[in-house]
XYZ file of C-alpha atoms in Angstrom:
660
model
C -54.487 29.259 226.399
C -54.819 25.744 227.782
C -58.378 25.459 229.180
C -57.212 23.758 232.388
C -54.898 26.580 233.368
C -57.506 29.192 232.363
C -60.025 27.511 234.657
C -57.530 27.515 237.533
C -57.139 31.288 237.292
C -60.895 31.808 237.086
C -61.396 29.760 240.277
C -58.927 31.777 242.390
C -60.267 33.569 245.460
C -57.946 36.586 245.255
C -56.368 38.963 242.757
C -52.791 37.916 241.972
C -51.851 41.501 241.115
C -52.471 42.584 244.731
C -50.131 39.875 245.990
C -47.530 40.739 243.339
C -47.536 44.324 244.627
C -46.972 43.021 248.164
C -44.052 40.875 247.022
C -42.497 43.831 245.184
C -43.165 46.366 247.931
C -45.936 48.373 246.275
C -47.665 48.925 242.936
C -45.110 51.484 241.768
C -42.248 49.046 242.335
C -44.144 46.407 240.353
C -44.624 48.880 237.510
C -40.946 49.815 237.507
C -39.826 46.176 237.678
C -41.939 45.313 234.661
C -40.597 48.337 232.838
C -37.041 47.079 233.409
C -38.071 43.570 232.338
C -39.432 44.926 229.080
C -36.155 46.736 228.359
C -34.411 43.346 228.316
C -37.075 41.051 226.906
C -37.919 43.344 223.986
C -34.263 44.039 223.176
C -33.166 42.133 220.023
C -29.555 42.246 221.269
C -30.482 39.762 224.001
C -32.151 37.267 221.685
C -29.947 34.246 221.051
C -29.959 30.542 220.343
C -31.078 28.261 223.169
C -28.037 27.830 225.419
C -28.888 24.145 225.853
C -27.703 23.578 222.286
C -24.350 25.385 222.664
C -20.910 24.107 223.684
C -19.289 25.397 226.890
C -17.002 27.727 224.954
C -19.981 29.086 223.015
C -21.927 29.585 226.255
C -19.023 31.535 227.770
C -18.819 33.657 224.621
C -22.566 34.361 224.721
C -22.407 35.215 228.439
C -19.518 37.635 227.985
C -21.313 39.291 225.090
C -24.435 39.724 227.225
C -22.381 41.123 230.112
C -20.743 43.694 227.851
C -24.089 44.678 226.318
C -25.672 44.869 229.738
C -22.963 47.204 231.005
C -23.400 49.676 228.144
C -27.208 49.499 228.193
C -27.437 50.138 231.940
C -25.379 53.268 231.364
C -27.449 54.297 228.330
C -30.730 53.781 230.201
C -29.433 55.691 233.226
C -30.213 52.822 235.596
C -28.114 53.503 238.685
C -30.159 52.256 241.645
C -28.395 49.107 243.001
C -31.644 47.141 243.281
C -32.668 48.048 239.730
C -29.222 47.122 238.411
C -29.450 43.802 240.231
C -32.884 43.124 238.773
C -31.835 44.084 235.241
C -28.970 41.599 235.521
C -31.291 38.849 236.796
C -33.487 39.229 233.717
C -30.501 39.191 231.365
C -29.001 36.016 232.817
C -32.347 34.210 233.419
C -31.576 30.867 235.084
C -27.859 30.989 234.292
C -24.925 33.155 235.352
C -23.078 35.993 233.723
C -19.382 36.214 232.970
C -18.924 39.441 234.967
C -21.056 38.278 237.886
C -18.412 38.561 240.583
C -17.248 41.938 239.310
C -20.633 43.411 240.224
C -21.534 41.126 243.150
C -18.231 40.992 245.049
C -15.363 42.980 243.506
C -17.048 46.401 243.372
C -18.988 45.981 246.673
C -15.731 45.036 248.419
C -14.030 48.133 247.081
C -16.963 50.226 248.284
C -16.970 48.716 251.768
C -13.267 48.034 252.412
C -11.377 50.834 250.644
C -10.319 54.105 252.243
C -11.788 57.265 250.680
C -8.552 57.795 248.749
C -8.623 54.241 247.411
C -12.270 54.608 246.395
C -11.378 57.748 244.459
C -8.724 55.804 242.570
C -10.401 52.438 241.898
C -14.135 53.008 241.584
C -13.919 55.266 238.504
C -11.854 52.529 236.823
C -14.518 49.918 237.590
C -17.250 52.268 236.380
C -15.622 52.378 232.942
C -14.642 48.680 233.003
C -10.983 49.534 232.539
C -10.686 47.419 235.667
C -12.939 44.400 235.922
C -12.310 42.032 238.749
C -13.136 39.007 240.821
C -12.849 37.905 244.444
C -10.124 35.289 244.999
C -10.558 33.736 248.411
C -10.970 29.953 248.220
C -7.864 27.827 247.674
C -7.358 24.269 246.520
C -6.749 23.110 250.083
C -9.002 25.455 252.065
C -12.327 27.169 251.534
C -14.687 27.794 254.414
C -11.939 27.566 257.073
C -10.553 30.959 256.145
C -7.977 31.223 258.899
C -6.003 28.412 257.279
C -5.707 30.017 253.851
C -2.066 29.843 252.803
C -1.540 32.661 250.280
C 0.904 35.176 251.768
C 1.368 38.933 251.404
C 4.679 39.994 252.942
C 5.405 43.691 253.321
C 8.761 44.984 252.077
C 9.386 48.413 253.693
C 12.405 49.062 251.477
C 10.151 49.362 248.418
C 6.823 49.906 250.209
C 5.365 46.910 248.397
C 3.618 43.698 249.303
C 5.061 40.500 247.859
C 2.348 37.909 247.210
C 3.057 34.223 246.953
C 1.282 30.900 246.620
C 3.784 28.855 248.655
C 2.180 25.422 248.158
C 0.003 23.567 245.670
C -2.892 23.758 248.126
C -2.523 27.564 248.321
C -3.437 28.073 244.643
C -6.592 30.177 244.468
C -9.477 28.143 243.038
C -13.124 28.528 242.037
C -13.386 32.322 241.717
C -15.866 33.178 238.951
C -14.462 35.306 236.142
C -10.904 34.524 237.218
C -9.997 32.090 234.441
C -10.224 34.300 231.358
C -12.282 37.419 232.077
C -10.883 39.535 234.927
C -7.803 41.729 234.850
C -7.764 42.336 238.625
C -8.606 40.286 241.681
C -9.192 41.028 245.328
C -6.945 38.394 246.870
C -7.345 37.330 250.486
C -3.915 36.545 251.911
C -2.130 36.187 255.243
C -0.527 39.549 255.996
C 3.092 39.468 257.212
C 4.886 42.588 258.351
C 7.881 42.990 260.645
C 8.058 39.223 260.959
C 4.537 38.846 262.347
C 1.417 37.356 260.782
C -1.683 39.507 261.243
C -4.184 37.171 259.630
C -6.259 37.504 256.503
C -6.491 40.791 254.658
C -7.657 41.827 251.205
C -5.360 43.085 248.455
C -6.099 44.509 245.004
C -3.898 42.478 242.672
C -3.519 43.165 238.918
C -3.447 39.787 237.173
C -3.639 40.674 233.465
C -2.277 43.527 231.394
C -4.948 46.196 230.943
C -3.918 46.656 227.287
C -3.166 43.128 226.005
C -5.056 41.050 228.633
C -2.001 38.764 228.882
C -1.164 37.415 232.375
C 1.329 39.626 234.201
C 4.783 38.386 235.322
C 4.537 35.940 238.203
C 0.843 35.298 237.587
C -0.269 31.828 236.536
C -3.980 31.960 235.815
C -6.544 29.887 233.908
C -9.905 28.119 233.821
C -10.502 25.109 236.122
C -12.578 23.190 233.557
C -16.176 21.924 233.285
C -18.288 21.712 236.427
C -21.700 20.364 237.480
C -23.212 23.604 236.179
C -22.128 27.223 235.581
C -21.101 26.306 232.021
C -20.968 29.957 230.996
C -18.651 31.025 233.856
C -14.841 30.798 233.745
C -14.203 29.738 237.331
C -10.430 29.926 237.584
C -7.162 29.168 239.331
C -4.514 31.698 240.354
C -0.918 30.980 241.372
C 1.176 33.948 242.514
C 4.961 33.824 242.292
C 6.621 36.829 243.971
C 4.047 39.256 242.626
C 4.712 42.781 243.917
C 1.964 45.346 244.442
C 2.122 48.856 245.956
C 1.381 49.293 249.675
C -1.711 51.289 248.682
C -3.239 48.148 247.116
C -4.063 46.732 250.532
C -7.702 47.412 251.432
C -7.226 50.025 254.142
C -10.568 51.353 255.342
C -10.296 49.571 258.692
C -6.805 48.023 258.986
C -3.590 49.631 257.729
C 0.102 49.064 257.194
C 2.156 52.228 257.580
C 5.130 52.908 255.246
C 7.555 51.630 257.909
C 5.589 48.367 258.318
C 3.644 49.290 261.444
C 0.336 47.430 261.518
C -2.877 49.117 262.671
C -5.584 46.551 263.401
C -9.291 46.964 262.542
C -11.984 47.576 265.201
C -13.408 44.111 264.429
C -11.773 41.173 262.668
C -15.171 40.282 261.152
C -14.981 43.382 258.945
C -12.578 41.522 256.646
C -15.446 39.194 255.771
C -18.011 41.929 255.106
C -18.466 40.975 251.453
C -19.190 37.369 252.407
C -21.836 38.483 254.902
C -23.398 40.593 252.125
C -23.491 37.635 249.727
C -24.841 35.275 252.398
C -27.615 37.762 253.130
C -28.450 37.908 249.410
C -28.427 34.124 249.061
C -31.563 33.847 251.225
C -33.407 35.852 248.563
C -31.774 33.762 245.834
C -33.125 30.635 247.572
C -36.606 32.119 247.394
C -36.261 32.969 243.699
C -34.907 29.573 242.691
C -37.547 27.677 244.664
C -40.384 29.941 243.509
C -39.369 29.373 239.871
C -39.318 25.608 240.417
C -42.723 25.729 242.130
C -44.166 27.846 239.328
C -43.047 25.316 236.719
C -44.178 22.253 238.672
C -47.575 23.630 239.719
C -48.472 24.977 236.282
C -47.469 21.692 234.681
C -49.422 19.751 237.317
C -52.696 21.328 236.212
C -51.981 20.697 232.533
C -50.859 17.095 232.961
C -53.628 14.488 233.238
C -52.734 10.986 234.326
C -54.162 7.678 235.653
C -57.643 7.281 237.084
C -59.148 8.270 240.388
C -62.313 6.399 239.424
C -62.483 3.686 236.746
C -63.948 4.872 233.472
C -63.740 8.579 234.281
C -61.379 11.023 232.522
C -57.823 11.199 233.758
C -57.592 13.883 236.473
C -55.106 16.726 236.690
C -52.170 15.422 238.695
C -52.485 18.402 241.042
C -55.785 16.882 242.188
C -53.841 14.018 243.748
C -53.266 14.709 247.422
C -49.776 13.216 247.194
C -48.829 15.772 244.529
C -50.200 18.582 246.660
C -48.213 17.306 249.642
C -45.039 17.422 247.535
C -45.569 20.905 246.143
C -47.654 23.075 248.463
C -45.269 23.024 251.447
C -42.520 24.079 249.004
C -44.741 26.870 247.700
C -45.240 28.020 251.292
C -41.476 27.835 251.825
C -40.828 29.959 248.735
C -43.090 32.665 250.140
C -41.488 32.392 253.579
C -37.974 32.739 252.148
C -39.093 35.692 249.999
C -40.102 37.663 253.078
C -37.066 36.518 255.088
C -34.821 37.541 252.185
C -36.370 41.028 252.280
C -35.754 41.177 256.032
C -32.104 40.146 255.617
C -31.563 42.773 252.930
C -33.002 45.490 255.169
C -31.047 44.239 258.192
C -27.774 44.169 256.257
C -28.157 47.738 255.000
C -29.266 49.020 258.406
C -26.337 47.466 260.252
C -23.909 48.494 257.508
C -25.092 52.051 258.027
C -24.423 51.691 261.757
C -20.938 50.322 261.037
C -20.168 53.319 258.856
C -21.057 55.473 261.866
C -18.669 53.460 264.038
C -21.280 51.245 265.727
C -20.231 47.564 265.473
C -22.567 46.239 268.175
C -24.913 44.310 265.866
C -22.251 42.933 263.525
C -21.927 39.569 265.386
C -25.688 38.974 265.171
C -25.737 39.829 261.462
C -22.774 37.523 260.850
C -24.417 34.631 262.734
C -27.880 35.064 261.255
C -26.580 35.431 257.688
C -24.492 32.261 258.074
C -27.335 30.196 259.548
C -30.075 31.361 257.194
C -27.760 30.943 254.208
C -27.361 27.270 255.136
C -30.971 26.708 256.186
C -32.488 28.280 253.067
C -30.117 26.712 250.529
C -30.400 23.195 251.960
C -34.194 23.494 251.901
C -34.453 25.074 248.463
C -31.919 22.702 246.931
C -33.902 19.662 248.056
C -37.164 21.358 247.069
C -36.077 22.082 243.492
C -35.324 18.399 243.025
C -38.742 17.468 244.439
C -40.325 19.840 241.892
C -38.338 18.222 239.097
C -39.437 14.719 240.085
C -43.015 15.919 240.558
C -43.006 16.680 236.812
C -42.282 13.048 235.994
C -40.080 12.206 233.043
C -40.533 15.577 231.353
C -38.900 17.269 234.339
C -35.671 15.509 233.329
C -35.632 17.351 229.994
C -33.697 20.583 229.967
C -36.634 22.182 228.182
C -38.323 22.172 231.599
C -35.525 24.439 232.915
C -35.602 22.494 236.193
C -32.209 20.796 235.594
C -30.633 24.209 234.932
C -32.237 25.742 238.018
C -30.959 22.840 240.099
C -27.362 22.665 238.859
C -27.010 26.433 239.069
C -28.518 26.720 242.536
C -26.967 23.675 244.211
C -23.578 25.398 244.284
C -24.940 27.793 246.924
C -24.767 24.970 249.472
C -20.985 25.126 249.320
C -19.923 28.550 248.047
C -19.641 31.500 250.441
C -19.315 28.981 253.249
C -20.038 25.242 253.315
C -23.403 24.807 254.991
C -22.418 22.549 257.882
C -19.662 24.968 258.841
C -22.123 27.861 258.536
C -24.480 26.143 260.962
C -21.623 25.604 263.408
C -20.698 29.293 263.176
C -24.268 30.213 264.069
C -24.174 27.681 266.909
C -21.059 29.321 268.314
C -22.929 32.613 268.518
C -25.987 30.942 270.069
C -23.922 29.209 272.748
C -22.087 32.446 273.517
C -25.440 34.260 273.786
C -26.844 31.515 276.005
C -23.874 31.804 278.367
C -24.198 35.591 278.476
C -27.851 35.249 279.431
C -26.965 32.787 282.198
C -24.436 35.291 283.519
C -27.155 37.907 283.885
C -26.768 39.856 280.640
C -30.046 40.888 279.000
C -29.992 39.777 275.384
C -31.562 41.858 272.640
C -32.375 41.152 269.029
C -33.309 37.821 267.516
C -31.729 35.802 270.381
C -33.687 37.549 273.146
C -35.723 34.357 273.579
C -32.679 32.885 275.359
C -33.098 35.295 278.281
C -35.224 32.751 280.148
C -33.534 29.367 280.630
C -35.516 26.427 279.310
C -35.035 24.591 282.624
C -36.804 27.483 284.380
C -39.686 27.174 281.925
C -39.930 23.464 282.747
C -39.848 24.213 286.466
C -42.911 26.460 286.355
C -46.191 25.196 287.817
C -48.162 23.243 285.251
C -50.741 26.030 285.034
C -48.152 28.563 283.831
C -46.043 26.349 281.597
C -46.281 26.672 277.813
C -49.544 25.093 276.767
C -49.539 22.298 274.232
C -49.447 24.035 270.865
C -52.761 25.152 269.391
C -52.607 23.845 265.824
C -55.066 26.477 264.608
C -53.438 29.509 266.208
C -50.479 31.121 264.456
C -49.211 32.924 267.558
C -49.180 29.605 269.418
C -47.218 27.976 266.601
C -44.625 30.771 266.613
C -44.290 30.400 270.391
C -43.800 26.640 270.006
C -40.982 27.161 267.492
C -39.380 29.683 269.841
C -39.472 27.283 272.802
C -38.205 24.416 270.668
C -35.229 26.563 269.635
C -34.601 27.636 273.247
C -34.596 24.035 274.401
C -32.243 22.802 271.665
C -29.816 25.688 272.250
C -29.766 24.768 275.927
C -29.250 21.077 275.092
C -26.318 21.979 272.824
C -24.770 24.340 275.374
C -25.002 21.753 278.144
C -23.606 19.026 275.894
C -20.672 21.267 275.051
C -20.125 22.158 278.692
C -20.122 18.491 279.669
C -17.592 17.669 276.969
C -15.400 20.579 278.071
C -15.361 19.248 281.638
C -14.280 15.815 280.425
C -11.645 17.047 277.974
C -8.235 18.616 278.391
C -8.573 20.520 275.090
C -11.019 23.175 273.949
C -11.284 21.886 270.389
C -12.412 18.274 270.818
C -15.605 19.139 272.740
C -16.877 21.251 269.820
C -16.430 18.295 267.498
C -18.038 15.912 269.978
C -21.072 18.191 270.340
C -21.432 19.119 266.672
C -24.667 17.167 266.109
C -26.421 18.990 268.946
C -24.953 22.307 267.847
C -26.194 21.939 264.262
C -29.666 20.919 265.451
C -29.755 24.012 267.663
C -28.819 26.247 264.717
C -31.434 24.658 262.479
C -34.112 25.122 265.152
C -33.058 28.752 265.622
C -33.261 29.441 261.891
C -36.587 27.630 261.597
C -37.994 29.804 264.396
C -36.740 32.977 262.691
C -38.407 31.995 259.403
C -41.753 31.121 261.030
C -41.650 34.304 263.124
C -40.894 36.577 260.153
C -43.432 34.868 257.881
C -46.139 35.316 260.519
C -45.099 38.927 261.099
C -45.418 39.691 257.382
C -48.960 38.331 257.399
C -49.947 40.925 260.001
C -48.997 43.714 257.553
C -51.437 42.585 254.821
C -54.775 44.403 254.762
C -56.404 42.808 251.692
C -58.660 40.154 253.240
C -58.609 37.743 250.286
C -54.815 37.820 249.995
C -54.507 37.599 253.794
C -56.654 34.472 253.796
C -54.639 32.816 251.023
C -51.316 33.594 252.699
C -52.631 32.571 256.106
C -53.135 29.054 254.741
C -49.534 29.055 253.504
C -48.113 30.262 256.828
C -50.040 27.616 258.743
C -48.982 24.920 256.287
C -45.327 25.966 256.563
C -45.434 25.862 260.365
C -47.378 22.586 260.641
C -45.309 20.849 257.980
C -42.204 21.771 259.994
C -43.777 20.337 263.144
C -44.668 17.111 261.331
C -41.082 16.730 260.095
C -39.584 17.540 263.507
C -42.270 16.077 265.762
C -39.714 14.455 268.078
C -38.373 17.853 269.113
C -41.838 19.166 269.949
C -42.817 15.983 271.797
C -39.637 16.019 273.898
C -40.265 19.641 274.833
C -43.883 18.848 275.857
C -45.088 21.288 273.235
C -46.975 18.587 271.370
C -48.971 15.657 272.674
C -49.002 12.220 271.090
C -52.698 12.456 270.165
C -51.929 15.721 268.362
C -49.642 13.950 265.877
C -52.593 12.640 263.910
C -54.298 16.029 264.266
C -51.266 17.670 262.636
C -51.650 15.365 259.637
C -55.374 16.029 259.370
C -54.847 19.783 259.655
C -52.208 19.653 256.888
C -54.631 17.757 254.647
C -57.293 20.405 255.230
C -54.811 23.156 254.354
C -53.831 21.383 251.133
C -57.502 21.435 250.127
C -57.732 25.147 251.015
C -54.687 26.019 248.918
C -55.615 23.886 245.896
C -58.011 26.403 244.207
C -55.409 29.179 244.521
C -52.282 27.216 243.621
C -51.820 28.577 240.085
C -52.680 32.123 241.120
C -50.199 31.930 244.003
C -47.383 31.079 241.579
C -48.675 33.631 239.072
C -48.148 36.268 241.766
C -44.379 35.705 241.566
C -44.851 37.285 238.123
C -42.220 35.393 236.153
C -42.608 36.029 232.451
C -42.036 33.070 230.145
C -38.793 34.628 228.925
C -37.460 34.572 232.492
C -38.573 31.045 233.391
C -37.364 29.728 230.025
C -39.424 26.605 230.678
C -41.688 24.774 228.272
C -43.416 23.004 231.178
C -43.983 26.242 233.090
C -45.455 28.314 230.241
C -48.071 30.846 231.335
C -50.491 29.668 228.629
C -50.082 25.993 229.571
C -49.502 24.891 225.954
C -46.830 22.404 226.930
C -46.891 19.504 224.495
C -46.841 21.297 221.160
C -44.010 23.502 222.376
C -42.013 20.521 223.683
C -42.200 19.034 220.211
C -41.057 22.287 218.582
C -38.203 22.647 221.103
C -36.923 19.131 220.437
C -36.747 19.761 216.676
C -34.157 22.496 217.319
C -31.645 19.997 218.663
C -28.365 20.101 216.684
C -28.679 16.344 216.172
C -31.734 17.043 214.024
C -29.926 19.307 211.549
C -29.384 16.316 209.269
C -31.556 13.269 208.774
C -28.493 11.003 208.824
C -25.731 11.919 211.226
C -22.178 11.680 209.869
C -21.254 9.155 212.568
C -23.613 6.608 211.005
C -21.574 6.463 207.803
C -18.303 6.477 209.782
C -19.062 3.707 212.266
C -22.365 1.886 211.811
C -22.445 1.365 208.042
C -18.948 -0.209 207.876
C -19.936 -2.459 210.767
C -23.078 -3.608 208.959
C -21.121 -4.457 205.787
C -18.919 -6.848 207.775
C -21.829 -8.814 209.208
């Protein structure tokens, strides 16, 4: 092991295993997770050539092979718990994606949540045996996040009791769905439902797209791969054009809304139920943000203790680059963010399953809050993690640019989350719509519950209190005071956005223009709301930790996360009188002190994420720190090195030289 990284672990003030157990839930869950990891990592069937040296077609082939193996092995091992299945898949795919990803992540969950009992009895056994493997076709060439404007149509024909699906325009062609191009034989297609001459909005339909015996496209189905992308080289994101494709009436997802044989339409109890799968994915993406950022931090921090560079003092040995305060300032706030998002991701997972259980019992009261929070946190976490991964890459200097670092793969794979399952700006505006509605309800005398309960007291009333009872200037050393400051900042910005919108509505004859004219304030309100939620949940998690050494280490991270957010948004806190001008320099000094506190534990804090080398797939982030010799070995495996003289030299360069 590299002596620098060994010394880092010896200097830690806490046991990383205790923190790993906290991240997993308990020691038994850690044991079981590692057991599942070993099933994959020690399996010779999952050993293959480095994907970096394969063509796109070869990567797709390798991904499909792994997906097929994974399916049979999960069945052979008897792994049936959804969380264990999800984790097994994460280990198989590492930092890439699998060919059948949407089958498991969206197709089957949609069937489970949107099908009637009779439909479940028909379709789920077929998915269990992979006779049916599907995708989720929602986005079109001309529309993505603005779902109400999707153009694909499903028109009911009562004479045959069938739906006729069509892509009436070029812009209505389904686009981007993973596994659509070459893999899937069915798709859940979101289309505008027409029956008895009326449009009833978007509904989901189970549409066969390829023959289950020959895998050839069915009549009226034009389907294929959309071509290379920024990343996702192993996934066949596809297009789908439907030309008078007929499906039985029973292929409409009918748990909540129905079309009777005569064409009578029965509407669902909530129109948001159609988008249940998207809410599920958005909730999961918060956890994905944590995983992607924690991997990037692990690589960058481990490399930063192995890499020595420049001089702090002339004539002395080159220091570890993690000893530079500037490097710590780049990486430690991101490390704190990765921990924050980990705990928020766990909260979102629990909240989703709790509210889904309520919905199944007929209680839809918390669905709007889940929808709004999932949308906002999806945007907030992916924007932050996306930028953070790139900071980690640049913090590794030139070597971070090499794909052997794995940082380019983590980035190009993760950056898509900022636009899929809802473009982030639109997601923030959806959250803002809920916040403004909640604010108005509170002003009308309704008592708000849940995460928006802080809007019960108008910010203007807080400002009107006597000075002695107003919110005190934030105490930079007190976590409860910091959480309160974030809450009041959010309350103020929601009020600012609501008043801006109201003013625009009074000046405008339309209802649409004011939303556009207030969009900057609305997005800032959503960001402040999400930031408050993250700080609040991170602080709440800290209160659950009994191990004093781990509590101390995480306390430094929580404080750093909160203070770093104040430093980056100091104008908001100053305008709300939550921060004084003299405190600005105190914030900086406090952050510097926290960087010094975190420095001895930095490697152990990333070790606690417990990523084995086979999962990180990074030469720079190796657990043993032996970076340079392994970089050299990795480079020798490049296909360009298979011959000493490449054939192109004799084809192009040698003839050129003979003419000179």
